[in-house]
Amino acid sequence: PGRPVPYAWALGPLLLLALWAAGSGAGLIDPRALPSPWAIASTTADLIADGRLQSNLATSAQRAALGLAFGIAAGLLLAVVAGLSRVGEGIVDGPVQIKRAIPSLALIPLLILWFGIGETMKVVTITLGVFVPIYIHTHNGLRTIDNRYAELAETVRLSRPQFVRHVVLPGALPGFLLGLRFGVTAAWLSLVVVEQVNATSGLGYMMELARTYGQTDIIIVGLVVYGLLGLISDALVRLVERRALSWRRTLAG
């Protein structure tokens, strides 16, 4: 791939922004369908000035954080149970694979009947979207640990807690971090939908209200904020991945 490029993660978004600005400036993009970047910047400033953006963003971030935390905990617990025990795998893996085949968003009607339309339903929906990728990749990481390390652990007579600490956890870490990247993305995707289900606050509610009044610029602001949140959160996970897995030598450098 070549030498690392500073701030390479920003090149794609900046190119899209440049094309958007060029198209708007040349009159190739209908402002009623897609307002110009400077119009979006003006709308953003207005939303910040009256406090609407900060308030809705704080609510959305709280929902996403709760769902992500519960999803990570559930995914890790189930992955460890299934990854370190044949019986546990037989009990856990089948139901998780069934859930994997059912989109979390398809469960929203049932979750509304169970939990109502309040915060619990929203957090549960995000949790269901997060725990599956965490489980899948962590479980795969556990199952693909080189058997030679297990044989070495037996040779030096490591206890089971020592085996888990020195062999299992480092071996499963790459899979967990990959699952975390997918889990973070799933959290934001689920959030977009649940906040448009009878919500009274949040970025999704702000966008749904703007749709009612035909305010395309506010909808675009919400989408841009969602995109930036996803980009930043993924970049943070990748930073943790580089630091935690600095011992690996890969093409990524």
Coordinates of N, CA and C in Angstrom, one line a residue:
P1 N 0.8 -1.2 0.0 CA 0.0 0.0 0.0 C 0.8 1.3 0.0
G2 N 2.1 1.2 0.4 CA 3.0 2.4 0.4 C 3.1 2.9 1.8
R3 N 3.7 4.0 2.0 CA 3.9 4.6 3.3 C 2.6 5.2 3.8
P4 N 2.4 5.3 5.1 CA 1.2 5.9 5.7 C 1.1 7.3 5.3
V5 N -0.1 7.8 5.0 CA -0.4 9.1 4.6 C -1.0 9.8 5.8
P6 N -0.5 11.0 6.2 CA -1.0 11.7 7.4 C -2.5 12.1 7.1
Y7 N -3.4 11.8 8.1 CA -4.8 12.2 8.0 C -5.5 11.6 6.7
A8 N -5.0 10.4 6.4 CA -5.6 9.8 5.2 C -7.1 9.5 5.3
W9 N -7.6 9.3 6.6 CA -9.0 9.1 6.8 C -9.9 10.2 6.4
A10 N -9.3 11.4 6.3 CA -10.1 12.6 6.0 C -10.1 12.9 4.5
L11 N -9.3 12.2 3.7 CA -9.2 12.5 2.2 C -10.6 12.2 1.5
G12 N -11.2 11.1 1.8 CA -12.4 10.7 1.1 C -13.5 11.7 1.5
P13 N -13.8 12.0 2.8 CA -14.8 13.0 3.1 C -14.5 14.4 2.5
L14 N -13.3 14.8 2.5 CA -12.9 16.1 1.9 C -13.2 16.2 0.4
L15 N -12.9 15.0 -0.3 CA -13.2 15.0 -1.7 C -14.7 15.1 -2.0
L16 N -15.5 14.4 -1.2 CA -17.0 14.5 -1.3 C -17.4 15.9 -1.1
L17 N -16.9 16.6 -0.1 CA -17.2 17.9 0.2 C -16.9 18.9 -0.9
A18 N -15.7 18.6 -1.5 CA -15.3 19.5 -2.7 C -16.2 19.3 -3.9
L19 N -16.6 18.0 -4.1 CA -17.5 17.8 -5.2 C -18.9 18.4 -5.0
W20 N -19.3 18.3 -3.8 CA -20.6 18.9 -3.4 C -20.6 20.4 -3.6
A21 N -19.5 21.0 -3.1 CA -19.4 22.5 -3.2 C -19.3 22.9 -4.7
A22 N -18.5 22.1 -5.5 CA -18.4 22.5 -6.9 C -19.7 22.3 -7.6
G23 N -20.4 21.3 -7.3 CA -21.7 21.1 -8.0 C -22.7 22.1 -7.6
S24 N -22.7 22.5 -6.3 CA -23.7 23.6 -5.9 C -23.3 24.9 -6.5
G25 N -22.0 25.2 -6.5 CA -21.5 26.5 -7.1 C -21.8 26.6 -8.5
A26 N -21.7 25.5 -9.3 CA -22.0 25.5 -10.7 C -23.5 25.4 -11.1
G27 N -24.3 25.3 -10.0 CA -25.7 25.2 -10.3 C -26.2 23.8 -10.8
L28 N -25.3 22.8 -10.6 CA -25.7 21.4 -11.1 C -26.5 20.7 -10.1
I29 N -26.6 21.2 -8.9 CA -27.4 20.5 -7.8 C -28.5 21.4 -7.4
D30 N -29.7 20.9 -7.5 CA -30.9 21.7 -7.1 C -30.9 21.9 -5.6
P31 N -30.8 23.2 -5.2 CA -30.8 23.5 -3.7 C -32.0 23.0 -2.9
R32 N -33.1 22.8 -3.6 CA -34.3 22.3 -2.9 C -34.1 20.8 -2.5
A33 N -33.3 20.1 -3.3 CA -33.0 18.7 -3.1 C -31.8 18.5 -2.2
L34 N -30.8 19.3 -2.4 CA -29.6 19.2 -1.6 C -29.0 20.6 -1.5
P35 N -29.2 21.3 -0.4 CA -28.7 22.7 -0.2 C -27.1 22.7 -0.3
S36 N -26.6 23.8 -0.6 CA -25.1 23.9 -0.7 C -24.5 23.8 0.7
P37 N -23.2 23.5 0.7 CA -22.4 23.4 2.0 C -22.5 24.6 2.8
W38 N -22.5 25.8 2.2 CA -22.5 27.1 2.9 C -23.9 27.3 3.5
A39 N -24.9 26.8 2.8 CA -26.3 26.9 3.4 C -26.4 26.0 4.6
I40 N -25.8 24.8 4.5 CA -25.8 23.9 5.6 C -25.0 24.4 6.8
A41 N -23.9 25.1 6.5 CA -23.1 25.7 7.6 C -23.9 26.8 8.3
S42 N -24.7 27.6 7.5 CA -25.5 28.6 8.1 C -26.6 28.0 9.0
T43 N -27.2 27.0 8.5 CA -28.3 26.3 9.3 C -27.7 25.7 10.6
T44 N -26.5 25.1 10.5 CA -25.9 24.6 11.7 C -25.6 25.6 12.7
A45 N -25.1 26.8 12.2 CA -24.8 27.9 13.2 C -26.1 28.3 13.9
D46 N -27.2 28.4 13.1 CA -28.5 28.8 13.7 C -29.0 27.7 14.8
L47 N -28.8 26.4 14.4 CA -29.2 25.4 15.4 C -28.4 25.4 16.6
I48 N -27.1 25.7 16.5 CA -26.2 25.8 17.7 C -26.5 27.1 18.5
A49 N -26.9 28.2 17.8 CA -27.2 29.4 18.5 C -28.4 29.3 19.4
D50 N -29.4 28.5 18.9 CA -30.6 28.4 19.8 C -30.6 27.1 20.6
G51 N -29.5 26.4 20.6 CA -29.3 25.2 21.5 C -29.9 23.9 21.1
R52 N -30.6 23.9 20.0 CA -31.3 22.7 19.6 C -30.3 21.6 19.2
L53 N -29.3 21.9 18.5 CA -28.3 20.9 18.1 C -27.6 20.2 19.2
Q54 N -27.1 21.0 20.2 CA -26.4 20.5 21.3 C -27.3 19.6 22.2
S55 N -28.6 20.0 22.4 CA -29.5 19.3 23.2 C -29.8 17.9 22.6
N56 N -30.2 18.0 21.3 CA -30.5 16.7 20.7 C -29.3 15.8 20.5
L57 N -28.1 16.4 20.3 CA -26.9 15.6 20.2 C -26.6 14.9 21.5
A58 N -26.8 15.6 22.6 CA -26.5 15.0 23.9 C -27.4 13.8 24.2
T59 N -28.7 14.0 23.8 CA -29.7 12.9 24.0 C -29.3 11.7 23.2
S60 N -28.9 11.9 21.9 CA -28.6 10.8 21.0 C -27.3 10.1 21.5
A61 N -26.3 10.9 21.9 CA -25.1 10.3 22.4 C -25.3 9.4 23.6
Q62 N -26.2 9.8 24.5 CA -26.5 9.0 25.7 C -27.1 7.7 25.3
R63 N -28.1 7.8 24.4 CA -28.7 6.5 24.0 C -27.7 5.6 23.3
A64 N -26.9 6.1 22.4 CA -25.9 5.3 21.7 C -24.9 4.7 22.7
A65 N -24.5 5.5 23.7 CA -23.5 5.0 24.7 C -24.1 3.9 25.5
L66 N -25.3 4.0 26.0 CA -25.9 3.0 26.8 C -26.1 1.7 26.0
G67 N -26.6 1.8 24.8 CA -26.8 0.6 23.9 C -25.5 0.0 23.6
L68 N -24.4 0.8 23.3 CA -23.1 0.2 23.0 C -22.5 -0.5 24.2
A69 N -22.7 0.1 25.4 CA -22.1 -0.5 26.6 C -22.8 -1.8 26.9
F70 N -24.1 -1.9 26.9 CA -24.8 -3.1 27.1 C -24.5 -4.2 26.0
G71 N -24.4 -3.7 24.8 CA -24.1 -4.6 23.7 C -22.8 -5.2 23.8
I72 N -21.8 -4.4 24.2 CA -20.4 -4.9 24.3 C -20.4 -6.0 25.5
A73 N -21.0 -5.6 26.6 CA -21.0 -6.6 27.7 C -21.7 -7.9 27.4
A74 N -22.8 -7.8 26.7 CA -23.5 -9.0 26.3 C -22.8 -9.8 25.3
G75 N -22.2 -9.2 24.3 CA -21.4 -9.9 23.3 C -20.2 -10.6 23.8
L76 N -19.5 -9.9 24.7 CA -18.3 -10.4 25.3 C -18.6 -11.6 26.2
L77 N -19.6 -11.5 27.0 CA -20.0 -12.6 27.9 C -20.4 -13.8 27.1
L78 N -21.2 -13.7 26.1 CA -21.7 -14.8 25.3 C -20.5 -15.4 24.5
A79 N -19.6 -14.6 24.0 CA -18.5 -15.1 23.3 C -17.6 -15.9 24.1
V80 N -17.3 -15.4 25.4 CA -16.5 -16.2 26.3 C -17.1 -17.5 26.7
V81 N -18.4 -17.5 27.0 CA -19.1 -18.7 27.3 C -19.0 -19.7 26.1
A82 N -19.3 -19.2 24.9 CA -19.3 -20.1 23.8 C -17.9 -20.5 23.3
G83 N -16.9 -19.6 23.5 CA -15.6 -19.8 23.0 C -14.7 -20.7 23.9
L84 N -15.1 -20.8 25.2 CA -14.2 -21.6 26.1 C -14.9 -22.8 26.6
S85 N -16.1 -23.1 26.0 CA -16.8 -24.3 26.5 C -17.6 -24.9 25.3
R86 N -17.5 -26.2 25.0 CA -18.2 -26.8 23.9 C -19.7 -26.8 24.3
V87 N -20.1 -27.1 25.5 CA -21.5 -27.0 25.9 C -22.0 -25.6 25.8
G88 N -21.2 -24.6 26.2 CA -21.6 -23.2 26.1 C -21.8 -22.8 24.7
E89 N -21.0 -23.3 23.8 CA -21.1 -23.0 22.3 C -22.4 -23.6 21.8
G90 N -22.7 -24.9 22.2 CA -23.9 -25.5 21.8 C -25.2 -24.8 22.2
I91 N -25.1 -24.2 23.4 CA -26.3 -23.5 23.9 C -26.4 -22.1 23.3
V92 N -25.3 -21.4 23.2 CA -25.3 -20.0 22.9 C -25.3 -19.7 21.4
D93 N -24.4 -20.4 20.6 CA -24.1 -20.1 19.3 C -25.4 -20.1 18.4
G94 N -26.2 -21.2 18.5 CA -27.4 -21.3 17.6 C -28.3 -20.1 17.7
P95 N -28.8 -19.8 19.0 CA -29.6 -18.6 19.1 C -29.0 -17.3 18.6
V96 N -27.7 -17.1 18.8 CA -27.1 -15.9 18.3 C -27.1 -15.9 16.8
Q97 N -26.9 -17.0 16.1 CA -26.9 -17.1 14.7 C -28.3 -16.8 14.2
I98 N -29.3 -17.3 14.9 CA -30.7 -17.0 14.5 C -30.9 -15.5 14.6
K99 N -30.5 -14.9 15.7 CA -30.6 -13.4 15.8 C -29.9 -12.7 14.7
R100 N -28.7 -13.2 14.4 CA -27.9 -12.6 13.3 C -28.7 -12.5 12.0
A101 N -29.5 -13.5 11.7 CA -30.3 -13.6 10.5 C -31.5 -12.7 10.5
I102 N -31.9 -12.2 11.7 CA -33.1 -11.3 11.9 C -32.6 -9.9 12.1
P103 N -32.8 -9.0 11.2 CA -32.4 -7.6 11.5 C -33.0 -7.0 12.7
S104 N -32.2 -6.3 13.5 CA -32.7 -5.7 14.8 C -33.9 -4.8 14.5
L105 N -33.8 -4.1 13.4 CA -34.9 -3.2 13.1 C -36.2 -3.9 12.8
A106 N -36.1 -5.1 12.4 CA -37.4 -5.9 12.1 C -38.0 -6.3 13.5
L107 N -37.3 -6.2 14.6 CA -37.8 -6.5 15.9 C -38.5 -5.3 16.5
I108 N -38.4 -4.1 15.9 CA -39.0 -2.9 16.6 C -40.5 -3.1 16.9
P109 N -41.3 -3.6 16.0 CA -42.8 -3.7 16.4 C -42.9 -4.6 17.6
L110 N -42.2 -5.7 17.7 CA -42.3 -6.6 18.9 C -41.7 -5.9 20.1
L111 N -40.6 -5.2 20.0 CA -40.0 -4.5 21.2 C -41.0 -3.3 21.7
I112 N -41.7 -2.7 20.7 CA -42.7 -1.7 21.2 C -43.8 -2.3 22.0
L113 N -44.2 -3.5 21.6 CA -45.3 -4.2 22.4 C -44.7 -4.6 23.8
W114 N -43.5 -5.0 23.8 CA -42.9 -5.5 25.1 C -42.5 -4.3 26.0
F115 N -41.9 -3.3 25.4 CA -41.3 -2.2 26.3 C -41.9 -0.8 26.1
G116 N -42.9 -0.8 25.2 CA -43.5 0.6 25.0 C -42.6 1.4 24.0
I117 N -42.9 2.6 23.9 CA -42.2 3.5 23.0 C -41.2 4.4 23.7
G118 N -40.8 4.1 24.9 CA -39.9 5.0 25.7 C -38.5 4.7 25.4
E119 N -37.6 5.1 26.4 CA -36.2 5.0 26.2 C -35.7 3.5 26.3
T120 N -36.4 2.7 27.0 CA -36.0 1.3 27.1 C -36.0 0.6 25.8
M121 N -37.1 0.8 25.0 CA -37.2 0.2 23.7 C -36.0 0.6 22.8
K122 N -35.7 1.9 22.9 CA -34.6 2.5 22.0 C -33.2 1.9 22.4
V123 N -33.0 1.8 23.7 CA -31.7 1.3 24.2 C -31.6 -0.2 23.8
V124 N -32.7 -1.0 24.0 CA -32.7 -2.4 23.7 C -32.4 -2.6 22.3
T125 N -33.0 -1.8 21.4 CA -32.8 -2.0 20.0 C -31.4 -1.8 19.6
I126 N -30.7 -0.7 20.1 CA -29.3 -0.5 19.9 C -28.5 -1.6 20.4
T127 N -28.8 -2.1 21.6 CA -28.0 -3.2 22.2 C -28.1 -4.5 21.3
L128 N -29.3 -4.8 20.8 CA -29.4 -5.9 19.9 C -28.6 -5.8 18.6
G129 N -28.5 -4.5 18.1 CA -27.7 -4.3 16.9 C -26.2 -4.4 17.2
V130 N -25.8 -4.1 18.4 CA -24.3 -4.1 18.8 C -23.8 -5.5 19.2
F131 N -24.6 -6.3 19.9 CA -23.9 -7.4 20.6 C -23.6 -8.5 19.6
V132 N -24.3 -8.6 18.4 CA -24.1 -9.7 17.5 C -22.7 -9.5 16.8
P133 N -22.3 -8.4 16.3 CA -20.9 -8.3 15.7 C -19.8 -8.5 16.8
I134 N -20.1 -8.0 18.0 CA -19.1 -8.2 19.1 C -19.0 -9.7 19.4
Y135 N -20.1 -10.4 19.5 CA -20.0 -11.8 19.7 C -19.3 -12.6 18.6
I136 N -19.8 -12.3 17.3 CA -19.3 -13.1 16.2 C -17.8 -13.0 16.1
H137 N -17.2 -11.8 16.1 CA -15.8 -11.6 15.9 C -15.0 -12.0 17.1
T138 N -15.5 -11.8 18.3 CA -14.7 -12.2 19.5 C -14.7 -13.7 19.6
H139 N -15.9 -14.4 19.3 CA -15.9 -15.8 19.3 C -15.0 -16.4 18.3
N140 N -15.0 -15.8 17.1 CA -14.1 -16.2 16.0 C -12.6 -16.1 16.5
G141 N -12.3 -15.0 17.2 CA -10.9 -14.8 17.7 C -10.5 -15.8 18.7
L142 N -11.5 -16.2 19.5 CA -11.2 -17.3 20.5 C -11.0 -18.6 19.8
R143 N -11.8 -18.9 18.8 CA -11.7 -20.2 18.2 C -10.5 -20.4 17.3
T144 N -9.9 -19.3 16.9 CA -8.8 -19.3 15.9 C -7.5 -19.1 16.6
I145 N -7.4 -19.1 17.9 CA -6.1 -19.0 18.6 C -5.3 -20.2 18.2
D146 N -4.0 -20.0 17.9 CA -3.1 -21.1 17.5 C -3.0 -22.1 18.6
N147 N -3.3 -23.4 18.2 CA -3.3 -24.5 19.1 C -1.9 -24.7 19.8
R148 N -0.9 -24.2 19.1 CA 0.5 -24.3 19.7 C 0.6 -23.6 21.0
Y149 N -0.1 -22.4 21.1 CA -0.1 -21.7 22.4 C -0.7 -22.4 23.5
A150 N -1.8 -23.2 23.2 CA -2.5 -24.0 24.2 C -1.6 -25.1 24.7
E151 N -0.9 -25.7 23.7 CA 0.1 -26.8 24.1 C 1.2 -26.2 24.9
L152 N 1.7 -25.0 24.6 CA 2.8 -24.4 25.4 C 2.3 -24.1 26.8
A153 N 1.0 -23.7 26.9 CA 0.5 -23.4 28.2 C 0.4 -24.6 29.1
E154 N 0.1 -25.8 28.4 CA 0.0 -27.0 29.2 C 1.4 -27.4 29.6
T155 N 2.4 -27.2 28.7 CA 3.8 -27.6 29.0 C 4.3 -26.8 30.2
V156 N 4.0 -25.5 30.3 CA 4.6 -24.7 31.4 C 3.6 -24.8 32.6
R157 N 2.5 -25.6 32.5 CA 1.6 -25.8 33.5 C 0.9 -24.5 34.0
L158 N 0.4 -23.7 33.0 CA -0.4 -22.5 33.4 C -1.7 -23.0 34.0
S159 N -2.2 -22.3 35.0 CA -3.5 -22.5 35.6 C -4.5 -22.0 34.6
R160 N -5.8 -22.3 34.8 CA -6.8 -21.9 33.9 C -6.9 -20.3 33.9
P161 N -6.9 -19.7 35.0 CA -7.0 -18.2 35.0 C -5.7 -17.6 34.3
Q162 N -4.6 -18.2 34.5 CA -3.4 -17.7 33.8 C -3.5 -18.0 32.3
F163 N -4.1 -19.1 31.9 CA -4.2 -19.4 30.5 C -5.2 -18.4 29.8
V164 N -6.2 -18.0 30.5 CA -7.2 -17.0 30.0 C -6.5 -15.7 29.9
R165 N -5.7 -15.3 30.9 CA -5.1 -14.0 30.9 C -4.0 -13.9 29.9
H166 N -3.1 -14.9 29.8 CA -1.9 -14.8 28.9 C -2.1 -15.3 27.5
V167 N -3.1 -16.1 27.3 CA -3.3 -16.7 25.9 C -4.6 -16.3 25.3
V168 N -5.7 -16.5 26.1 CA -7.0 -16.3 25.5 C -7.3 -14.8 25.2
L169 N -7.1 -14.0 26.2 CA -7.4 -12.6 26.0 C -6.6 -11.9 24.9
P170 N -5.2 -12.1 24.9 CA -4.5 -11.5 23.8 C -4.9 -12.1 22.4
G171 N -5.2 -13.4 22.4 CA -5.5 -14.0 21.2 C -6.9 -13.5 20.6
A172 N -7.8 -13.2 21.5 CA -9.2 -12.8 21.1 C -9.2 -11.3 20.9
L173 N -8.2 -10.5 21.3 CA -8.3 -9.1 21.2 C -8.5 -8.5 19.8
P174 N -7.7 -9.1 18.8 CA -7.9 -8.6 17.4 C -9.4 -8.7 17.0
G175 N -9.9 -9.9 17.2 CA -11.3 -10.2 16.8 C -12.3 -9.2 17.6
F176 N -12.1 -9.0 18.9 CA -13.0 -8.1 19.6 C -12.9 -6.7 19.0
L177 N -11.7 -6.2 18.7 CA -11.6 -4.8 18.2 C -12.2 -4.7 16.9
L178 N -12.1 -5.7 16.0 CA -12.8 -5.7 14.7 C -14.3 -5.7 14.9
G179 N -14.8 -6.5 15.9 CA -16.2 -6.5 16.2 C -16.7 -5.2 16.7
L180 N -15.8 -4.5 17.5 CA -16.2 -3.2 18.1 C -16.4 -2.2 17.0
R181 N -15.6 -2.3 15.9 CA -15.8 -1.3 14.8 C -17.1 -1.5 14.2
F182 N -17.5 -2.8 14.0 CA -18.8 -3.1 13.4 C -19.9 -2.7 14.4
G183 N -19.7 -2.9 15.7 CA -20.7 -2.6 16.7 C -20.9 -1.1 16.9
V184 N -19.9 -0.3 16.8 CA -20.1 1.1 16.8 C -20.9 1.6 15.7
T185 N -20.6 1.1 14.5 CA -21.4 1.4 13.3 C -22.9 1.0 13.5
A186 N -23.1 -0.2 14.0 CA -24.5 -0.7 14.2 C -25.2 0.2 15.2
A187 N -24.5 0.7 16.2 CA -25.1 1.5 17.2 C -25.7 2.8 16.6
W188 N -24.9 3.4 15.7 CA -25.4 4.7 15.1 C -26.5 4.3 14.1
L189 N -26.4 3.2 13.3 CA -27.5 2.9 12.4 C -28.8 2.6 13.1
S190 N -28.7 1.9 14.2 CA -29.9 1.6 15.0 C -30.5 2.9 15.6
L191 N -29.6 3.8 16.0 CA -30.1 5.1 16.6 C -30.9 5.9 15.6
V192 N -30.4 5.9 14.4 CA -31.1 6.7 13.4 C -32.6 6.3 13.3
V193 N -32.8 5.0 13.3 CA -34.2 4.5 13.2 C -35.0 4.7 14.4
V194 N -34.5 4.3 15.6 CA -35.3 4.3 16.8 C -35.7 5.8 17.2
E195 N -34.8 6.7 16.8 CA -35.2 8.1 17.2 C -36.3 8.7 16.4
Q196 N -36.7 8.0 15.3 CA -37.8 8.4 14.5 C -39.1 7.7 14.9
V197 N -39.1 6.9 16.0 CA -40.2 6.2 16.5 C -40.8 6.9 17.7
N198 N -41.6 7.8 17.5 CA -42.3 8.6 18.6 C -41.3 9.2 19.6
A199 N -40.2 9.6 19.1 CA -39.2 10.3 20.0 C -39.6 11.7 20.2
T200 N -39.2 12.3 21.3 CA -39.4 13.7 21.6 C -38.1 14.5 21.7
S201 N -37.0 13.8 21.4 CA -35.7 14.5 21.4 C -34.7 13.6 20.7
G202 N -33.6 14.2 20.4 CA -32.6 13.4 19.6 C -32.4 13.9 18.2
L203 N -31.3 13.5 17.6 CA -31.1 13.9 16.2 C -32.1 13.4 15.2
G204 N -32.5 12.1 15.4 CA -33.5 11.5 14.6 C -34.9 12.3 14.7
Y205 N -35.2 12.7 15.9 CA -36.5 13.4 16.1 C -36.4 14.8 15.4
M206 N -35.2 15.4 15.5 CA -35.0 16.7 14.9 C -35.2 16.6 13.4
M207 N -34.6 15.5 12.8 CA -34.7 15.3 11.4 C -36.2 15.0 10.9
E208 N -36.9 14.1 11.7 CA -38.2 13.8 11.4 C -39.2 15.0 11.5
L209 N -38.9 15.9 12.4 CA -39.7 17.1 12.5 C -39.4 18.0 11.3
A210 N -38.1 18.1 10.9 CA -37.8 18.9 9.8 C -38.4 18.3 8.5
R211 N -38.5 17.0 8.4 CA -39.2 16.4 7.2 C -40.7 16.8 7.1
T212 N -41.3 16.9 8.3 CA -42.7 17.3 8.3 C -42.9 18.7 7.8
Y213 N -41.9 19.6 8.0 CA -42.0 21.0 7.6 C -41.2 21.3 6.3
G214 N -40.7 20.2 5.7 CA -40.0 20.4 4.4 C -38.7 21.1 4.6
Q215 N -38.0 21.0 5.7 CA -36.7 21.7 6.0 C -35.6 20.8 5.6
T216 N -35.2 20.7 4.3 CA -34.2 19.8 3.9 C -32.8 20.1 4.5
D217 N -32.6 21.4 4.7 CA -31.3 21.8 5.3 C -31.0 21.2 6.7
I218 N -32.1 21.1 7.5 CA -31.9 20.6 8.8 C -31.7 19.1 8.7
I219 N -32.4 18.4 7.8 CA -32.2 17.0 7.6 C -30.8 16.7 7.2
I220 N -30.2 17.5 6.3 CA -28.8 17.3 5.9 C -27.9 17.5 7.1
V221 N -28.2 18.5 7.9 CA -27.3 18.8 9.1 C -27.3 17.5 10.0
G222 N -28.5 16.9 10.2 CA -28.6 15.7 11.0 C -27.8 14.6 10.4
L223 N -27.9 14.4 9.1 CA -27.1 13.3 8.4 C -25.6 13.6 8.5
V224 N -25.2 14.8 8.4 CA -23.8 15.2 8.5 C -23.3 14.9 9.9
V225 N -24.1 15.2 10.9 CA -23.7 15.0 12.3 C -23.5 13.5 12.5
Y226 N -24.5 12.7 12.0 CA -24.5 11.2 12.2 C -23.2 10.7 11.5
G227 N -22.9 11.2 10.3 CA -21.7 10.7 9.6 C -20.4 11.1 10.3
L228 N -20.4 12.3 10.8 CA -19.2 12.7 11.6 C -19.0 11.8 12.9
L229 N -20.1 11.6 13.5 CA -20.1 10.7 14.8 C -19.5 9.3 14.4
G230 N -20.0 8.8 13.3 CA -19.6 7.5 12.9 C -18.1 7.5 12.5
L231 N -17.7 8.5 11.8 CA -16.3 8.6 11.4 C -15.4 8.7 12.6
I232 N -15.7 9.6 13.5 CA -14.9 9.9 14.7 C -14.8 8.7 15.6
S233 N -16.0 8.0 15.8 CA -15.9 6.8 16.7 C -15.1 5.7 16.1
D234 N -15.2 5.5 14.8 CA -14.5 4.5 14.1 C -13.0 4.8 14.2
A235 N -12.6 6.1 14.0 CA -11.2 6.5 14.1 C -10.7 6.2 15.5
L236 N -11.5 6.5 16.5 CA -11.0 6.2 17.9 C -10.8 4.7 18.1
V237 N -11.7 3.9 17.6 CA -11.5 2.4 17.8 C -10.2 2.0 17.0
R238 N -10.0 2.5 15.8 CA -8.8 2.2 15.1 C -7.5 2.6 15.8
L239 N -7.6 3.8 16.5 CA -6.5 4.2 17.2 C -6.2 3.3 18.4
V240 N -7.2 2.9 19.1 CA -7.0 1.9 20.2 C -6.5 0.6 19.6
E241 N -7.0 0.2 18.4 CA -6.5 -1.0 17.8 C -5.0 -1.0 17.5
R242 N -4.5 0.2 16.9 CA -3.1 0.3 16.6 C -2.3 0.3 17.9
R243 N -2.7 0.9 19.0 CA -2.0 0.9 20.2 C -2.0 -0.5 20.8
A244 N -3.1 -1.1 20.9 CA -3.2 -2.4 21.6 C -2.6 -3.5 20.8
L245 N -2.5 -3.4 19.5 CA -2.0 -4.5 18.7 C -0.7 -4.0 18.0
S246 N 0.1 -3.2 18.7 CA 1.3 -2.6 18.1 C 2.3 -3.7 17.8
W247 N 2.2 -4.9 18.5 CA 3.1 -6.0 18.3 C 2.9 -6.7 17.0
R248 N 1.8 -6.5 16.3 CA 1.5 -7.2 15.0 C 2.2 -6.4 13.9
R249 N 2.7 -7.2 12.9 CA 3.3 -6.6 11.7 C 2.4 -6.9 10.6
T250 N 1.7 -5.9 10.0 CA 0.8 -6.1 8.9 C 1.1 -5.1 7.8
L251 N 0.4 -5.2 6.7 CA 0.6 -4.3 5.6 C 0.1 -2.9 5.9
A252 N -0.8 -2.8 6.9 CA -1.3 -1.4 7.3 C -0.2 -0.6 8.0
G253 N 0.9 -1.3 8.4 CA 2.0 -0.6 9.1 C 1.7 -0.5 10.5

